[in-house]
PDB file of C-alpha atoms and ligand atoms in Angstrom:
ATOM      1  CA  MET A 136     -19.890  14.415   9.168  1.00  0.00           C
ATOM      2  CA  VAL A 137     -19.673  10.844  10.381  1.00  0.00           C
ATOM      3  CA  ARG A 138     -17.339   9.220  12.875  1.00  0.00           C
ATOM      4  CA  ARG A 139     -15.660   5.843  12.607  1.00  0.00           C
ATOM      5  CA  MET A 140     -13.415   3.949  14.992  1.00  0.00           C
ATOM      6  CA  LEU A 141     -10.695   2.703  12.692  1.00  0.00           C
ATOM      7  CA  THR A 142      -7.381   0.971  13.156  1.00  0.00           C
ATOM      8  CA  ILE A 143      -4.917   2.950  11.052  1.00  0.00           C
ATOM      9  CA  ASN A 144      -1.490   1.368  10.748  1.00  0.00           C
ATOM     10  CA  GLY A 145      -2.094  -0.527  13.983  1.00  0.00           C
ATOM     11  CA  ASP A 146      -3.353   2.447  16.016  1.00  0.00           C
ATOM     12  CA  GLU A 147      -7.005   2.697  16.970  1.00  0.00           C
ATOM     13  CA  ARG A 148      -8.292   6.143  16.041  1.00  0.00           C
ATOM     14  CA  GLU A 149     -11.602   7.916  15.963  1.00  0.00           C
ATOM     15  CA  VAL A 150     -11.841   9.646  12.605  1.00  0.00           C
ATOM     16  CA  GLU A 151     -14.429  12.209  11.599  1.00  0.00           C
ATOM     17  CA  ALA A 152     -15.037  13.154   7.981  1.00  0.00           C
ATOM     18  CA  PRO A 153     -17.867  13.774   5.514  1.00  0.00           C
ATOM     19  CA  PRO A 154     -19.404  10.482   4.346  1.00  0.00           C
ATOM     20  CA  GLN A 155     -18.734  11.407   0.732  1.00  0.00           C
ATOM     21  CA  ALA A 156     -15.029  12.105   1.339  1.00  0.00           C
ATOM     22  CA  ARG A 157     -12.690   9.732  -0.446  1.00  0.00           C
ATOM     23  CA  LEU A 158     -10.606   7.524   1.831  1.00  0.00           C
ATOM     24  CA  LEU A 159      -7.581   8.846  -0.091  1.00  0.00           C
ATOM     25  CA  ASP A 160      -8.344  12.408   1.022  1.00  0.00           C
ATOM     26  CA  VAL A 161      -9.128  11.396   4.590  1.00  0.00           C
ATOM     27  CA  LEU A 162      -5.766   9.658   4.802  1.00  0.00           C
ATOM     28  CA  ARG A 163      -3.786  12.447   3.184  1.00  0.00           C
ATOM     29  CA  ARG A 164      -5.574  15.562   4.447  1.00  0.00           C
ATOM     30  CA  THR A 165      -7.350  14.635   7.666  1.00  0.00           C
ATOM     31  CA  LEU A 166      -4.726  12.225   8.984  1.00  0.00           C
ATOM     32  CA  GLY A 167      -1.623  13.651   7.303  1.00  0.00           C
ATOM     33  CA  LEU A 168      -0.631  10.283   5.850  1.00  0.00           C
ATOM     34  CA  THR A 169       0.706  11.653   2.588  1.00  0.00           C
ATOM     35  CA  GLY A 170       2.599   8.489   1.656  1.00  0.00           C
ATOM     36  CA  THR A 171      -0.479   7.325  -0.233  1.00  0.00           C
ATOM     37  CA  LYS A 172      -0.417   8.986  -3.642  1.00  0.00           C
ATOM     38  CA  GLU A 173      -3.054  10.082  -6.106  1.00  0.00           C
ATOM     39  CA  GLY A 174      -2.461   9.232  -9.740  1.00  0.00           C
ATOM     40  CA  CYS A 175      -5.520   8.936 -11.935  1.00  0.00           C
ATOM     41  CA  GLY A 176      -8.183   9.459  -9.267  1.00  0.00           C
ATOM     42  CA  GLU A 177     -10.470   7.006 -11.025  1.00  0.00           C
ATOM     43  CA  GLY A 178      -9.410   3.493 -10.096  1.00  0.00           C
ATOM     44  CA  GLU A 179      -7.053   2.836 -12.996  1.00  0.00           C
ATOM     45  CA  CYS A 180      -3.484   3.259 -11.740  1.00  0.00           C
ATOM     46  CA  GLY A 181      -3.215   1.749  -8.252  1.00  0.00           C
ATOM     47  CA  ALA A 182      -1.074   4.612  -6.907  1.00  0.00           C
ATOM     48  CA  CYS A 183      -3.578   5.150  -4.092  1.00  0.00           C
ATOM     49  CA  SER A 184      -3.668   1.493  -2.985  1.00  0.00           C
ATOM     50  CA  VAL A 185      -4.057   0.787   0.712  1.00  0.00           C
ATOM     51  CA  LEU A 186      -5.082  -2.362   2.536  1.00  0.00           C
ATOM     52  CA  LEU A 187      -8.596  -2.379   3.942  1.00  0.00           C
ATOM     53  CA  ASN A 188      -8.942  -5.355   6.270  1.00  0.00           C
ATOM     54  CA  ASP A 189      -5.909  -6.934   4.561  1.00  0.00           C
ATOM     55  CA  GLU A 190      -7.287  -6.543   1.024  1.00  0.00           C
ATOM     56  CA  PRO A 191      -5.877  -4.000  -1.444  1.00  0.00           C
ATOM     57  CA  VAL A 192      -8.328  -1.270  -2.428  1.00  0.00           C
ATOM     58  CA  ASP A 193      -8.036   1.890  -4.499  1.00  0.00           C
ATOM     59  CA  SER A 194      -8.519   4.515  -1.817  1.00  0.00           C
ATOM     60  CA  CYS A 195      -9.673   7.008  -4.463  1.00  0.00           C
ATOM     61  CA  LEU A 196     -12.763   4.853  -4.970  1.00  0.00           C
ATOM     62  CA  VAL A 197     -13.659   4.173  -1.318  1.00  0.00           C
ATOM     63  CA  LEU A 198     -15.905   6.705   0.384  1.00  0.00           C
ATOM     64  CA  PHE A 199     -15.456   7.357   4.073  1.00  0.00           C
ATOM     65  CA  GLY A 200     -19.136   6.591   4.671  1.00  0.00           C
ATOM     66  CA  GLN A 201     -18.591   3.075   3.330  1.00  0.00           C
ATOM     67  CA  LEU A 202     -16.212   2.261   6.179  1.00  0.00           C
ATOM     68  CA  CYS A 203     -17.416   0.481   9.319  1.00  0.00           C
ATOM     69  CA  ASP A 204     -16.300   0.796  12.913  1.00  0.00           C
ATOM     70  CA  GLY A 205     -13.439  -1.623  13.452  1.00  0.00           C
ATOM     71  CA  ASP A 206     -12.136  -1.509   9.881  1.00  0.00           C
ATOM     72  CA  ARG A 207      -8.367  -1.778   9.571  1.00  0.00           C
ATOM     73  CA  VAL A 208      -6.449   0.398   7.133  1.00  0.00           C
ATOM     74  CA  LEU A 209      -2.788  -0.095   6.310  1.00  0.00           C
ATOM     75  CA  THR A 210      -0.902   2.590   4.392  1.00  0.00           C
ATOM     76  CA  VAL A 211       2.716   2.656   3.307  1.00  0.00           C
ATOM     77  CA  GLU A 212       3.568   4.460   6.566  1.00  0.00           C
ATOM     78  CA  GLY A 213       2.555   1.280   8.404  1.00  0.00           C
ATOM     79  CA  LEU A 214       5.063  -0.933   6.593  1.00  0.00           C
ATOM     80  CA  GLY A 215       8.200   0.556   8.070  1.00  0.00           C
ATOM     81  CA  SER A 216       9.749   3.830   9.140  1.00  0.00           C
ATOM     82  CA  PRO A 217      12.594   5.852   7.609  1.00  0.00           C
ATOM     83  CA  LYS A 218      14.928   4.415  10.274  1.00  0.00           C
ATOM     84  CA  HIS A 219      13.567   0.875  10.026  1.00  0.00           C
ATOM     85  CA  LEU A 220      12.579   0.185   6.461  1.00  0.00           C
ATOM     86  CA  ALA A 221      10.641  -3.003   5.785  1.00  0.00           C
ATOM     87  CA  PRO A 222      12.397  -5.602   3.581  1.00  0.00           C
ATOM     88  CA  LEU A 223      10.120  -4.654   0.692  1.00  0.00           C
ATOM     89  CA  GLN A 224      11.078  -1.009   1.018  1.00  0.00           C
ATOM     90  CA  ARG A 225      14.804  -1.813   1.238  1.00  0.00           C
ATOM     91  CA  CYS A 226      14.599  -4.087  -1.783  1.00  0.00           C
ATOM     92  CA  PHE A 227      12.756  -1.507  -3.879  1.00  0.00           C
ATOM     93  CA  ILE A 228      15.646   0.869  -3.166  1.00  0.00           C
ATOM     94  CA  ASN A 229      18.426  -1.675  -3.654  1.00  0.00           C
ATOM     95  CA  GLU A 230      16.971  -3.160  -6.850  1.00  0.00           C
ATOM     96  CA  SER A 231      16.074   0.248  -8.337  1.00  0.00           C
ATOM     97  CA  GLY A 232      12.403  -0.685  -8.234  1.00  0.00           C
ATOM     98  CA  ALA A 233      11.498   2.949  -7.630  1.00  0.00           C
ATOM     99  CA  GLN A 234      12.312   5.942  -9.793  1.00  0.00           C
ATOM    100  CA  CYS A 235       9.892   8.873  -9.640  1.00  0.00           C
ATOM    101  CA  GLY A 236       8.183   7.095  -6.733  1.00  0.00           C
ATOM    102  CA  ILE A 237       4.564   7.953  -7.500  1.00  0.00           C
ATOM    103  CA  CYS A 238       3.599   4.328  -7.973  1.00  0.00           C
ATOM    104  CA  THR A 239       5.843   3.008  -5.218  1.00  0.00           C
ATOM    105  CA  PRO A 240       3.557   3.220  -2.153  1.00  0.00           C
ATOM    106  CA  GLY A 241       0.812   1.396  -4.035  1.00  0.00           C
ATOM    107  CA  MET A 242       3.269  -1.187  -5.327  1.00  0.00           C
ATOM    108  CA  LEU A 243       4.609  -1.765  -1.819  1.00  0.00           C
ATOM    109  CA  ILE A 244       1.137  -2.135  -0.360  1.00  0.00           C
ATOM    110  CA  CYS A 245      -0.022  -4.606  -3.008  1.00  0.00           C
ATOM    111  CA  ALA A 246       3.236  -6.564  -2.772  1.00  0.00           C
ATOM    112  CA  HIS A 247       2.821  -6.682   1.005  1.00  0.00           C
ATOM    113  CA  ALA A 248      -0.725  -8.028   0.579  1.00  0.00           C
ATOM    114  CA  LEU A 249       0.620 -10.743  -1.702  1.00  0.00           C
ATOM    115  CA  LEU A 250       3.425 -11.772   0.656  1.00  0.00           C
ATOM    116  CA  ILE A 251       1.042 -12.019   3.623  1.00  0.00           C
ATOM    117  CA  LYS A 252      -0.893 -14.684   1.746  1.00  0.00           C
ATOM    118  CA  ASN A 253       1.867 -16.189  -0.370  1.00  0.00           C
ATOM    119  CA  PRO A 254       5.375 -15.978   1.104  1.00  0.00           C
ATOM    120  CA  ARG A 255       6.926 -17.782  -1.881  1.00  0.00           C
ATOM    121  CA  PRO A 256       5.336 -16.275  -4.977  1.00  0.00           C
ATOM    122  CA  THR A 257       6.527 -16.996  -8.500  1.00  0.00           C
ATOM    123  CA  ARG A 258       7.452 -14.076 -10.737  1.00  0.00           C
ATOM    124  CA  GLU A 259       4.166 -14.621 -12.550  1.00  0.00           C
ATOM    125  CA  GLU A 260       2.246 -14.443  -9.287  1.00  0.00           C
ATOM    126  CA  ILE A 261       4.054 -11.222  -8.360  1.00  0.00           C
ATOM    127  CA  ALA A 262       3.224  -9.725 -11.762  1.00  0.00           C
ATOM    128  CA  ALA A 263      -0.418 -10.757 -11.367  1.00  0.00           C
ATOM    129  CA  ALA A 264      -0.636  -9.247  -7.875  1.00  0.00           C
ATOM    130  CA  LEU A 265       0.743  -5.946  -9.211  1.00  0.00           C
ATOM    131  CA  ALA A 266      -1.259  -5.954 -12.442  1.00  0.00           C
ATOM    132  CA  GLY A 267      -3.441  -3.099 -11.196  1.00  0.00           C
ATOM    133  CA  ASN A 268      -0.454  -0.905 -10.346  1.00  0.00           C
ATOM    134  CA  LEU A 269       0.866   1.131 -13.226  1.00  0.00           C
ATOM    135  CA  CYS A 270       4.449   2.356 -13.411  1.00  0.00           C
ATOM    136  CA  ARG A 271       5.663   4.719 -16.094  1.00  0.00           C
ATOM    137  CA  CYS A 272       9.328   4.531 -15.092  1.00  0.00           C
ATOM    138  CA  THR A 273      10.809   1.150 -14.257  1.00  0.00           C
ATOM    139  CA  GLY A 274       9.527  -1.329 -16.826  1.00  0.00           C
ATOM    140  CA  TYR A 275       8.356  -3.655 -14.007  1.00  0.00           C
ATOM    141  CA  VAL A 276      11.282  -6.129 -14.142  1.00  0.00           C
ATOM    142  CA  LYS A 277      13.113  -4.377 -11.313  1.00  0.00           C
ATOM    143  CA  ILE A 278       9.918  -4.160  -9.292  1.00  0.00           C
ATOM    144  CA  ILE A 279       9.389  -7.906  -9.606  1.00  0.00           C
ATOM    145  CA  ASP A 280      13.079  -8.461  -8.719  1.00  0.00           C
ATOM    146  CA  ALA A 281      12.563  -6.346  -5.600  1.00  0.00           C
ATOM    147  CA  VAL A 282       9.495  -8.263  -4.463  1.00  0.00           C
ATOM    148  CA  GLU A 283      11.191 -11.594  -5.138  1.00  0.00           C
ATOM    149  CA  LYS A 284      14.228 -10.593  -3.052  1.00  0.00           C
ATOM    150  CA  ALA A 285      12.085  -9.189  -0.247  1.00  0.00           C
ATOM    151  CA  ALA A 286      10.116 -12.433  -0.115  1.00  0.00           C
ATOM    152  CA  ALA A 287      13.372 -14.381   0.272  1.00  0.00           C
ATOM    153  CA  ILE A 288      14.515 -12.033   3.070  1.00  0.00           C
ATOM    154  CA  MET A 289      11.180 -12.356   4.841  1.00  0.00           C
ATOM    155  CA  ARG A 290      11.474 -16.161   4.632  1.00  0.00           C
ATOM    156  CA  GLY A 291      14.901 -15.865   6.273  1.00  0.00           C
ATOM    157  CA  GLU A 292      16.721 -17.125   3.187  1.00  0.00           C
ATOM    158  CA  LYS A 293      18.634 -13.891   2.455  1.00  0.00           C
ATOM    159  CA  GLU A 294      19.799 -10.852   4.383  1.00  0.00           C
TER     160      GLU A 294
HETATM  161  S1  FES B 429      -5.423   7.315  -7.960  1.00  0.00           S
HETATM  162 FE1  FES B 429      -6.648   5.686  -7.312  1.00  0.00          FE
HETATM  163  S2  FES B 429      -6.428   4.175  -8.833  1.00  0.00           S
HETATM  164 FE2  FES B 429      -5.326   5.889  -9.604  1.00  0.00          FE
HETATM  165  S1  FES B 430       8.583   4.765 -10.348  1.00  0.00           S
HETATM  166 FE1  FES B 430       7.651   6.357 -11.523  1.00  0.00          FE
HETATM  167  S2  FES B 430       5.686   5.603 -11.981  1.00  0.00           S
HETATM  168 FE2  FES B 430       6.687   3.956 -11.036  1.00  0.00          FE
END
């Protein structure tokens, strides 16, 4: 077992886990953050995406022992809460950008990473940012609509 001081969704926490444990399993099983989903388990689908120090990573490919003290992890639980959904979350609901929902946490996380860096992305830039996130349900157009609308809300141009 190894211990790391991590900032998880803004809270500093000491986390203990085997070094070979996948970050995905540490989040879901050790920390109970089940919003992050497992799809393929091999770095192909993006369902398990989280932000590690503001960069999207596939948490199924990151081993706990690779983390360093002080690393920051953001999961979908850190974007908003059921009572206070983030604009991205609201727009995914309102634009029907989520159906079965398996891909949705990863989509939200990667869209959030994009909007941190680029508050006014083009549709092409949104598609590129989400290129590693596979969705079997929506056909992507509604997902891009949702991110575009959320970006406008976050810029204060829409409610
Ligand atoms: S579950 Fe990690 S990329 Fe598919
Ligand atoms: S909403 Fe079902 S896989 Fe995307």
